[in-house]
Short mmCIF file of C-alpha atoms in Angstrom, two decimals:
data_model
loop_
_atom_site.label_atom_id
_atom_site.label_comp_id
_atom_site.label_asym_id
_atom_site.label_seq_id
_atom_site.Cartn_x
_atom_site.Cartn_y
_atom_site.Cartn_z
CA UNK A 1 -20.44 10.01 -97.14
CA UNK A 2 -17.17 9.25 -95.13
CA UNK A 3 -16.04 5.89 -95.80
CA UNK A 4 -16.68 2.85 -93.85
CA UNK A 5 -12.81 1.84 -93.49
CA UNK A 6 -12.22 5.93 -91.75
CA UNK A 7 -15.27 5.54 -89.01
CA UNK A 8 -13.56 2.56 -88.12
CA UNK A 9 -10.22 4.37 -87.40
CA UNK A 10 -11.91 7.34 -85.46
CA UNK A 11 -14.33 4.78 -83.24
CA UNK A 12 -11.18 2.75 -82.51
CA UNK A 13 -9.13 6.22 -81.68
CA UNK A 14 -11.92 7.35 -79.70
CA UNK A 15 -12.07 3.86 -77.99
CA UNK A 16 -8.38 3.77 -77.04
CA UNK A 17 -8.73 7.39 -75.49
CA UNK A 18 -11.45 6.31 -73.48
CA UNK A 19 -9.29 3.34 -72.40
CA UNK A 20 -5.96 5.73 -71.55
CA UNK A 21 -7.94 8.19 -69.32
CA UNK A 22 -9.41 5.16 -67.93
CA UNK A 23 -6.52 3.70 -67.05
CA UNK A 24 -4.43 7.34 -65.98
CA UNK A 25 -7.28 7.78 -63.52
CA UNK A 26 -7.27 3.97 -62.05
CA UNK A 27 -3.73 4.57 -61.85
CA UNK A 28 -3.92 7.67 -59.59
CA UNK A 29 -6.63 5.77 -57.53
CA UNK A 30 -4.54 3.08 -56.89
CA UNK A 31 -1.26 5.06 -56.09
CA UNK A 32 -3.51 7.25 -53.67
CA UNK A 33 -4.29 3.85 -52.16
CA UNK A 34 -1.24 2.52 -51.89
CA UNK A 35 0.66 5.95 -50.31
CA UNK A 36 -2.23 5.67 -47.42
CA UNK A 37 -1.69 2.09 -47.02
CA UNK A 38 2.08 2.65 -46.53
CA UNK A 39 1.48 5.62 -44.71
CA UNK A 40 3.30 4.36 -40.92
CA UNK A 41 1.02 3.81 -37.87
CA UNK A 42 1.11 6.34 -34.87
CA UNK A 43 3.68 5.40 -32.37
CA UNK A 44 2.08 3.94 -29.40
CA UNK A 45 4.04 6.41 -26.74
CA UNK A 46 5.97 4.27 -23.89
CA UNK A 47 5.84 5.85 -20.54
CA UNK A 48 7.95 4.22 -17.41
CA UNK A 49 6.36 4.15 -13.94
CA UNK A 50 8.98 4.21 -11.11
CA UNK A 51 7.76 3.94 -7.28
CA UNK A 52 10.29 2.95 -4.45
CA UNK A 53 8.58 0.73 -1.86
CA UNK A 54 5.92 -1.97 -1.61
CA UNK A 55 3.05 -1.07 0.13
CA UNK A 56 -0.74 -0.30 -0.23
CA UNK A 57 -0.49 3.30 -0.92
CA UNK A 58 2.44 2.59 -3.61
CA UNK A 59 -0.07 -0.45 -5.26
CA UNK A 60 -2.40 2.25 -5.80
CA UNK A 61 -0.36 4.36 -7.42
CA UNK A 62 0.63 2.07 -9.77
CA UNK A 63 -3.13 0.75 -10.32
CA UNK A 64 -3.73 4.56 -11.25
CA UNK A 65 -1.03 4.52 -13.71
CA UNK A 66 -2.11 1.20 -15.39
CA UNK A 67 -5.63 3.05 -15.23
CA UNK A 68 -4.68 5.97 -17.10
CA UNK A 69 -2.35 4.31 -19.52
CA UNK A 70 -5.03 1.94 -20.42
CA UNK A 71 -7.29 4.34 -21.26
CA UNK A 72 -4.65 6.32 -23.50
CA UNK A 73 -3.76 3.30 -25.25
CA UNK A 74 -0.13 4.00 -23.45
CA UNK A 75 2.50 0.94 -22.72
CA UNK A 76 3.15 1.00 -19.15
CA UNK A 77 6.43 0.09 -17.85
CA UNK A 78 6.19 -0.59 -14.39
CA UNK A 79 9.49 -0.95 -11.38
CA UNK A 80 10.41 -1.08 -7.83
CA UNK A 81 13.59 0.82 -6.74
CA UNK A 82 13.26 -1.03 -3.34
CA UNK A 83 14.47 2.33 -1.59
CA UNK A 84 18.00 1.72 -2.96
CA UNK A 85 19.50 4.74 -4.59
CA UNK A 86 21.63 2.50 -6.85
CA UNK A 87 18.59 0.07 -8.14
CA UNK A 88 16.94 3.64 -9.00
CA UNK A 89 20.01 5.06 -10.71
CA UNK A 90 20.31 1.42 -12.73
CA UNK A 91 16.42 1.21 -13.71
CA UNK A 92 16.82 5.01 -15.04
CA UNK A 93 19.72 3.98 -17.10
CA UNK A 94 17.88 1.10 -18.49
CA UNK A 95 14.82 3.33 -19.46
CA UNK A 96 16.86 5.44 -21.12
CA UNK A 97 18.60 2.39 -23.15
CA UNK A 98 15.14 1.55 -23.80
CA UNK A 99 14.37 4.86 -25.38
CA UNK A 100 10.81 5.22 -23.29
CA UNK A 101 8.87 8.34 -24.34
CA UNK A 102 8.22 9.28 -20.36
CA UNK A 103 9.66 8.11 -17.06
CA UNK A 104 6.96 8.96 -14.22
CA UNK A 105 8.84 8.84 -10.90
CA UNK A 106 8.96 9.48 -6.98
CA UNK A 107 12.59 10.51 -6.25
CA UNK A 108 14.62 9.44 -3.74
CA UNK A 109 16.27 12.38 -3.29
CA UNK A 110 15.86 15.82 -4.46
CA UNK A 111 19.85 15.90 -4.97
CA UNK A 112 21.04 12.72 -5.50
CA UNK A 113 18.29 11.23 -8.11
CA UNK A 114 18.67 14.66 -10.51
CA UNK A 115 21.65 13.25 -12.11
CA UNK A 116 20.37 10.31 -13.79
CA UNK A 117 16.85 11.95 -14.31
CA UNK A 118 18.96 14.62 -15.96
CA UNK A 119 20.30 12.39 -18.14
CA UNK A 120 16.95 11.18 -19.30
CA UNK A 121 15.79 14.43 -20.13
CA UNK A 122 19.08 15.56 -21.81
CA UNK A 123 18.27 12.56 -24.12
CA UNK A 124 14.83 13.78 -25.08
CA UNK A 125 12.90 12.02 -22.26
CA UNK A 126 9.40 13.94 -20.44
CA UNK A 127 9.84 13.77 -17.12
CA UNK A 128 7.36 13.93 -14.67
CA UNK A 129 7.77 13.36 -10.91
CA UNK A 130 5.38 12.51 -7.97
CA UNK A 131 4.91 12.43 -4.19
CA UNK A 132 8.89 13.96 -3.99
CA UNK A 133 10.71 15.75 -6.46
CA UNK A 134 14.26 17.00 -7.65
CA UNK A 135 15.93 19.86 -7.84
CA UNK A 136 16.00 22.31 -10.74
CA UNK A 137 13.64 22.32 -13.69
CA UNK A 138 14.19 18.57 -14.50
CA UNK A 139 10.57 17.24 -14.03
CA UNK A 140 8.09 18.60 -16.71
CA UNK A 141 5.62 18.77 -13.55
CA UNK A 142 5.26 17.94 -10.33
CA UNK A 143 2.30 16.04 -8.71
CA UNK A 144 2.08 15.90 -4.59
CA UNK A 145 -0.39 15.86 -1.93
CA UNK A 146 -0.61 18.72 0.58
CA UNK A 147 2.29 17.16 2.99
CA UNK A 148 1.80 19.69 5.90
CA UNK A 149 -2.26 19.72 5.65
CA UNK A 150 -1.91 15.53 6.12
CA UNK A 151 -0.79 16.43 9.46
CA UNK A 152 -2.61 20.13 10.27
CA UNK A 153 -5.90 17.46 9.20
CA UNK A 154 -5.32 14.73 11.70
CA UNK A 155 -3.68 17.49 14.36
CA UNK A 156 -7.45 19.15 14.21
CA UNK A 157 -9.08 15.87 14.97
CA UNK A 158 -6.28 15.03 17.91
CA UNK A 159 -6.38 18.41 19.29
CA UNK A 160 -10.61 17.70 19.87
CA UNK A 161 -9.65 14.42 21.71
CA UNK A 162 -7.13 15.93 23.92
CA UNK A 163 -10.02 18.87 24.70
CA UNK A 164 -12.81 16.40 24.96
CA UNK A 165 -11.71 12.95 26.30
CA UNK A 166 -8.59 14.14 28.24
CA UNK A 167 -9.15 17.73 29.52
CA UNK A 168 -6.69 19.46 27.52
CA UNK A 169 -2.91 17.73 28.89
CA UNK A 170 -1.80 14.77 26.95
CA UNK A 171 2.11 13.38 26.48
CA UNK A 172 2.67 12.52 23.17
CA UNK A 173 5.07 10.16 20.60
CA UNK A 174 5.55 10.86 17.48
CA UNK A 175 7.08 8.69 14.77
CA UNK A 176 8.20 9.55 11.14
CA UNK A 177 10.49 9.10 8.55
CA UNK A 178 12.80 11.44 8.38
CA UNK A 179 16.27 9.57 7.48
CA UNK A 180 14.34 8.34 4.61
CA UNK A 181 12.17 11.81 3.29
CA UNK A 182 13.01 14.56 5.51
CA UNK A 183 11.31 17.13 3.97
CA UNK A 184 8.19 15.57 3.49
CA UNK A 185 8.15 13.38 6.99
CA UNK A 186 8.92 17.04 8.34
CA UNK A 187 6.62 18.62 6.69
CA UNK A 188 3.40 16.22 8.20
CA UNK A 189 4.84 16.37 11.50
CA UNK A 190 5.05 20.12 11.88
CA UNK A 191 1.59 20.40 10.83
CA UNK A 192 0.64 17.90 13.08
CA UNK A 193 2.53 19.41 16.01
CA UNK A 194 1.47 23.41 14.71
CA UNK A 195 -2.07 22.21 15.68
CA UNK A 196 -2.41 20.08 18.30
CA UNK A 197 0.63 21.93 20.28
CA UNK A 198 -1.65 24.99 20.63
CA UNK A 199 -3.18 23.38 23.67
CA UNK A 200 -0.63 24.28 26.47
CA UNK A 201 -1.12 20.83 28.65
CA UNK A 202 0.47 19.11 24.89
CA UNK A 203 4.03 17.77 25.87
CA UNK A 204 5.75 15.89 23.22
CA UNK A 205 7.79 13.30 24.73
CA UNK A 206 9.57 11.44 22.34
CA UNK A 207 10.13 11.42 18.66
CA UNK A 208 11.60 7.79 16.25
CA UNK A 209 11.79 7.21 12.93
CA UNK A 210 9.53 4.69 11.77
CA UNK A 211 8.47 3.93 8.31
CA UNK A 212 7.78 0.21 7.87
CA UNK A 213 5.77 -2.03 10.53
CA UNK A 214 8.08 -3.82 12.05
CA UNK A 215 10.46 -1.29 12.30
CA UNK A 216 7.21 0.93 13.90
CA UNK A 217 6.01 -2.21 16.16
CA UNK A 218 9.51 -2.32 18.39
CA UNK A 219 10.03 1.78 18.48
CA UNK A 220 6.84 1.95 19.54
CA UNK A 221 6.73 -0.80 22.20
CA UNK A 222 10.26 0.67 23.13
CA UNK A 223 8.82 4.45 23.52
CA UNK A 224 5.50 2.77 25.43
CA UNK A 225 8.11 0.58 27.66
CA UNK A 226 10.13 3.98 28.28
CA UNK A 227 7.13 6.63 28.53
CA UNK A 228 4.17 4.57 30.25
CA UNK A 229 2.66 8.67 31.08
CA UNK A 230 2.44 8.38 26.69
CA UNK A 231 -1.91 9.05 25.93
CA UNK A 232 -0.81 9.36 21.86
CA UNK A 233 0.93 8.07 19.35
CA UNK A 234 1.25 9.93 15.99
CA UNK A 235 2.77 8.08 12.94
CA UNK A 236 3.28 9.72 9.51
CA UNK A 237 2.70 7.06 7.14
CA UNK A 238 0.70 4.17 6.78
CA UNK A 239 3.61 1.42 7.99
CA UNK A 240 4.36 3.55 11.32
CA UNK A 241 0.80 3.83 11.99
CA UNK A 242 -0.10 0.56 11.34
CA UNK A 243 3.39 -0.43 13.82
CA UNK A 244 1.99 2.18 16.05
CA UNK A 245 -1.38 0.32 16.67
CA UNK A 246 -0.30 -3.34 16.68
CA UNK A 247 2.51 -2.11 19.55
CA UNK A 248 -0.29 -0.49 21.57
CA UNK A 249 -2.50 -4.05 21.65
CA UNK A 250 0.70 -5.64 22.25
CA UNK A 251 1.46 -3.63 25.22
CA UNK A 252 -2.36 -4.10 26.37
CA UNK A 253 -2.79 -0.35 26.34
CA UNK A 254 -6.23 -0.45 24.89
CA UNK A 255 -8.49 2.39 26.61
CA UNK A 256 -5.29 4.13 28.16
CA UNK A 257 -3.18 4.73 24.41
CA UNK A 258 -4.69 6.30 21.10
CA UNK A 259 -2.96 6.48 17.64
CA UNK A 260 -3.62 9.04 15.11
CA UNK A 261 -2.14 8.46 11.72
CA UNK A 262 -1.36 9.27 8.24
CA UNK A 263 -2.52 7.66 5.01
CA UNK A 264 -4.65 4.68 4.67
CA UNK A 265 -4.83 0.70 3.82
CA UNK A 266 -7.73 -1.90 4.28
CA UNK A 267 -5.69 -2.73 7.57
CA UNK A 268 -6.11 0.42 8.66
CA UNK A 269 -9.38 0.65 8.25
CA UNK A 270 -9.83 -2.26 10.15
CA UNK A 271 -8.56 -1.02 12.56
CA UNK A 272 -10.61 2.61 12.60
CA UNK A 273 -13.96 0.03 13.11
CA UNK A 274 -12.34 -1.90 15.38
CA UNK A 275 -13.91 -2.13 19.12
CA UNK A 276 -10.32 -1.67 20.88
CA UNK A 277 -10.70 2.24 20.10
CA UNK A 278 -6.66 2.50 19.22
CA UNK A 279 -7.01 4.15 16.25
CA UNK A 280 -8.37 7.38 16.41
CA UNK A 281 -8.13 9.05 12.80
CA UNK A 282 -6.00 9.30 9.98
CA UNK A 283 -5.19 11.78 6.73
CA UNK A 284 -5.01 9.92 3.78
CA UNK A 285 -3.25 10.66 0.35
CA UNK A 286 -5.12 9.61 -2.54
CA UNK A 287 -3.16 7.79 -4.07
CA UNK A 288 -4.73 5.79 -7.00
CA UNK A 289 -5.87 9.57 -8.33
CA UNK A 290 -2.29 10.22 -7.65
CA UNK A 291 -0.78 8.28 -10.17
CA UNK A 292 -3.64 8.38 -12.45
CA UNK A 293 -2.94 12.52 -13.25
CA UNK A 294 0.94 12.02 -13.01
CA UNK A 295 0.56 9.63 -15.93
CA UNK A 296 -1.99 12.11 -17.49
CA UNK A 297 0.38 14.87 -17.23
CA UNK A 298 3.27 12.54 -18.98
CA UNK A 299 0.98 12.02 -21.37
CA UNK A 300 -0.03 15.48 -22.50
CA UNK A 301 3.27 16.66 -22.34
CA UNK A 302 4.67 14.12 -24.78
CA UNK A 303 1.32 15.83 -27.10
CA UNK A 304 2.86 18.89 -26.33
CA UNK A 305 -0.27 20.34 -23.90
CA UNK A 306 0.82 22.94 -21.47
CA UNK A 307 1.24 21.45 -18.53
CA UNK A 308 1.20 22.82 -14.63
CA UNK A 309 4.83 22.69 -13.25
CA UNK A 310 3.62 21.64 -9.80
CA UNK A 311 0.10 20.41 -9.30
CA UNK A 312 -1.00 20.02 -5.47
CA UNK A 313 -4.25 16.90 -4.30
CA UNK A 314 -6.24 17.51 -1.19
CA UNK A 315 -6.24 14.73 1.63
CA UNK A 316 -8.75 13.08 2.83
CA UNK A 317 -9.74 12.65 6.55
CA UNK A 318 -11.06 9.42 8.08
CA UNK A 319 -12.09 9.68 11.57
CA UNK A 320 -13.57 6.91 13.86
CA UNK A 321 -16.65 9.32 14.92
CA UNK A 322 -18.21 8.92 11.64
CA UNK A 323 -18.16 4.87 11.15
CA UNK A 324 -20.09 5.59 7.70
CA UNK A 325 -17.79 7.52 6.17
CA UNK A 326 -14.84 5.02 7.13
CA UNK A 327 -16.93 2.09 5.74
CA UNK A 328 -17.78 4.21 2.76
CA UNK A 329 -13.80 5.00 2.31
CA UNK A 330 -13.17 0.94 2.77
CA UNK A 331 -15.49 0.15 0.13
CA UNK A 332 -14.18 2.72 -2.42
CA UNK A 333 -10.40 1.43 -1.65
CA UNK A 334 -11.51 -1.91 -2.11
CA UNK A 335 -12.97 -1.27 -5.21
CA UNK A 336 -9.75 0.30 -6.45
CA UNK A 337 -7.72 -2.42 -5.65
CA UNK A 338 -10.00 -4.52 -7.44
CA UNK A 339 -9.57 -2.96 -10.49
CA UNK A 340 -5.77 -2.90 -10.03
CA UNK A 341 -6.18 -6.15 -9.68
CA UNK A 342 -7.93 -6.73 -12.98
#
């Protein structure tokens, strides 16, 4: 029989190895623990959204940004260049000195915004431009509506009026923005013209630039004043068409003056139910869906997605012979700027 005093030595070894491996294992537990509980959190990716005027179709833009970068759990940074070349320069700068994952941008010119967007990219920055572009391969991608088919849309809709309501001859006044966007205020107003100048009684009379309503409300009272033969007015964006109409009623050329137009507001559509008849039709951008992909292609190109270098939306046409369908387009935009508004 082994003696009582040596079972007590090999029950208290046996106890004490029980107790280290124990322990050892614990011990790698608790360092597992602790490595994921130091383990840093994902960076929450900072995108900057850059638009250049103040108007409805720019609010929506930014509403689709907010959209999208709320959904992607994305901090939106959000600024005005004001159409001033400098202020867009200076707000690049400052996103750069802010070390933003993203800047999300409509140019103000394809030559002179590409140096300070070249910047951001030379200092690791995604960028990803809408409505205009720059030059080069700056932009990881580009997002725009069809500019020309925003006119050739309308132009189909004006060319049927001219036919229909004023046997084929009509003398027409066109306002844009060309000192401002010439490529893209071109590029509506030669599909607009491509279209409706088919018909050989079309005479274009005059031609202003015109971006903002008031600027819109005296050219176009000065053209009316100067041309009283004028049957149409075409504007290319949503402040000349909205100048365009108000100038009309001002002139009391209700029944005698139509306006056909390009992109939309609640104003606008207004207007389109109005009983005066002024305004005809108009091709709208979309422009919350606008900046709700631009943001979504920032966003997958900071995950390192392949990403379409130039991605091109649809417009949409809203025409005063189908009241429905410009109710139904009023209640959709009013929705979206209620959520923008959230």
């Amino acid at each position: 029989m082994e003696p009582l005093n040596a079972t007590t030595r090999s029950e208290r070894y046996t106890m004490k190895l029980r107790q280290w491996t124990i322990a050892a294992v614990l011990g790698i537990v608790a360092l597992s623990c602790g490595d994921q509980q130091e383990a840093p959190a994902e960076k929450k990716l900072k995108i900057a959204g850059i638009v250049f005027q103040e108007d409805q179709f720019f609010r929506l833009i930014q509403f689709g940004m907010q959209d999208a970068a709320d959904k992607a759990g994305v901090e939106l940074l959000l600024a005005n260049s004001a159409n001033k070349p400098d202020k867009e320069i200076q707000l690049v700068n400052t996103y750069i000195a802010r070390g933003v994952d993203a800047i999300v941008i409509s140019p103000l010119s394809a030559k002179a915004s590409a140096t300070a967007l070249q910047r951001a990219k030379d200092a690791g920055i995604v960028v990803v431009t809408y409505n205009t572009t720059v030059e080069g391969d700056i932009p990881a991608a580009y997002i725009e509506s069809d500019q020309g088919d925003l006119g050739r849309q309308t132009g189909l809709v004006a060319r049927r009026y001219i036919e229909e309501q004023l046997g084929g001859q009509a003398k027409i006044a066109t306002l844009a923005f060309k000192s401002q966007l010439a490529e893209q205020s071109d590029a509506r107003r030669n599909g607009f013209v491509e279209v409706v100048g088919q018909l050989p009684g079309v005479e274009f009379v005059a031609e202003q630039d015109a971006w903002l309503p008031e600027m819109a409300l005296k050219k176009a009272g000065d053209i009316l004043t100067a041309h009283p033969e004028i049957d149409i007015i075409w504007s290319a964006n949503e402040g000349g068409t909205v100048g365009s109409v108000m100038a009309v009623k001002n002139a009391g050329r209700e029944g005698k003056v139509v306006v056909f137009g390009t992109d939309a507001s609640q104003q606008l559509v207004e207007f389109m139910l109005a009983e005066d008849g002024i305004l005809q039709a108009l091709t709208t951008q979309t422009p919350f869906e606008l900046g709700t992909k631009a943001m979504e292609l920032a966003i997958a190109a900071l995950k390192g997605q392949e990403v379409a270098a130039k991605v091109v939306m649809d417009g949409v046409l809203v025409a005063r012979q189908d009241p429905d369908g410009v109710r139904a387009f009023g209640t959709r935009l009013a929705d979206l700027i209620a959520l923008g508004n959230q």
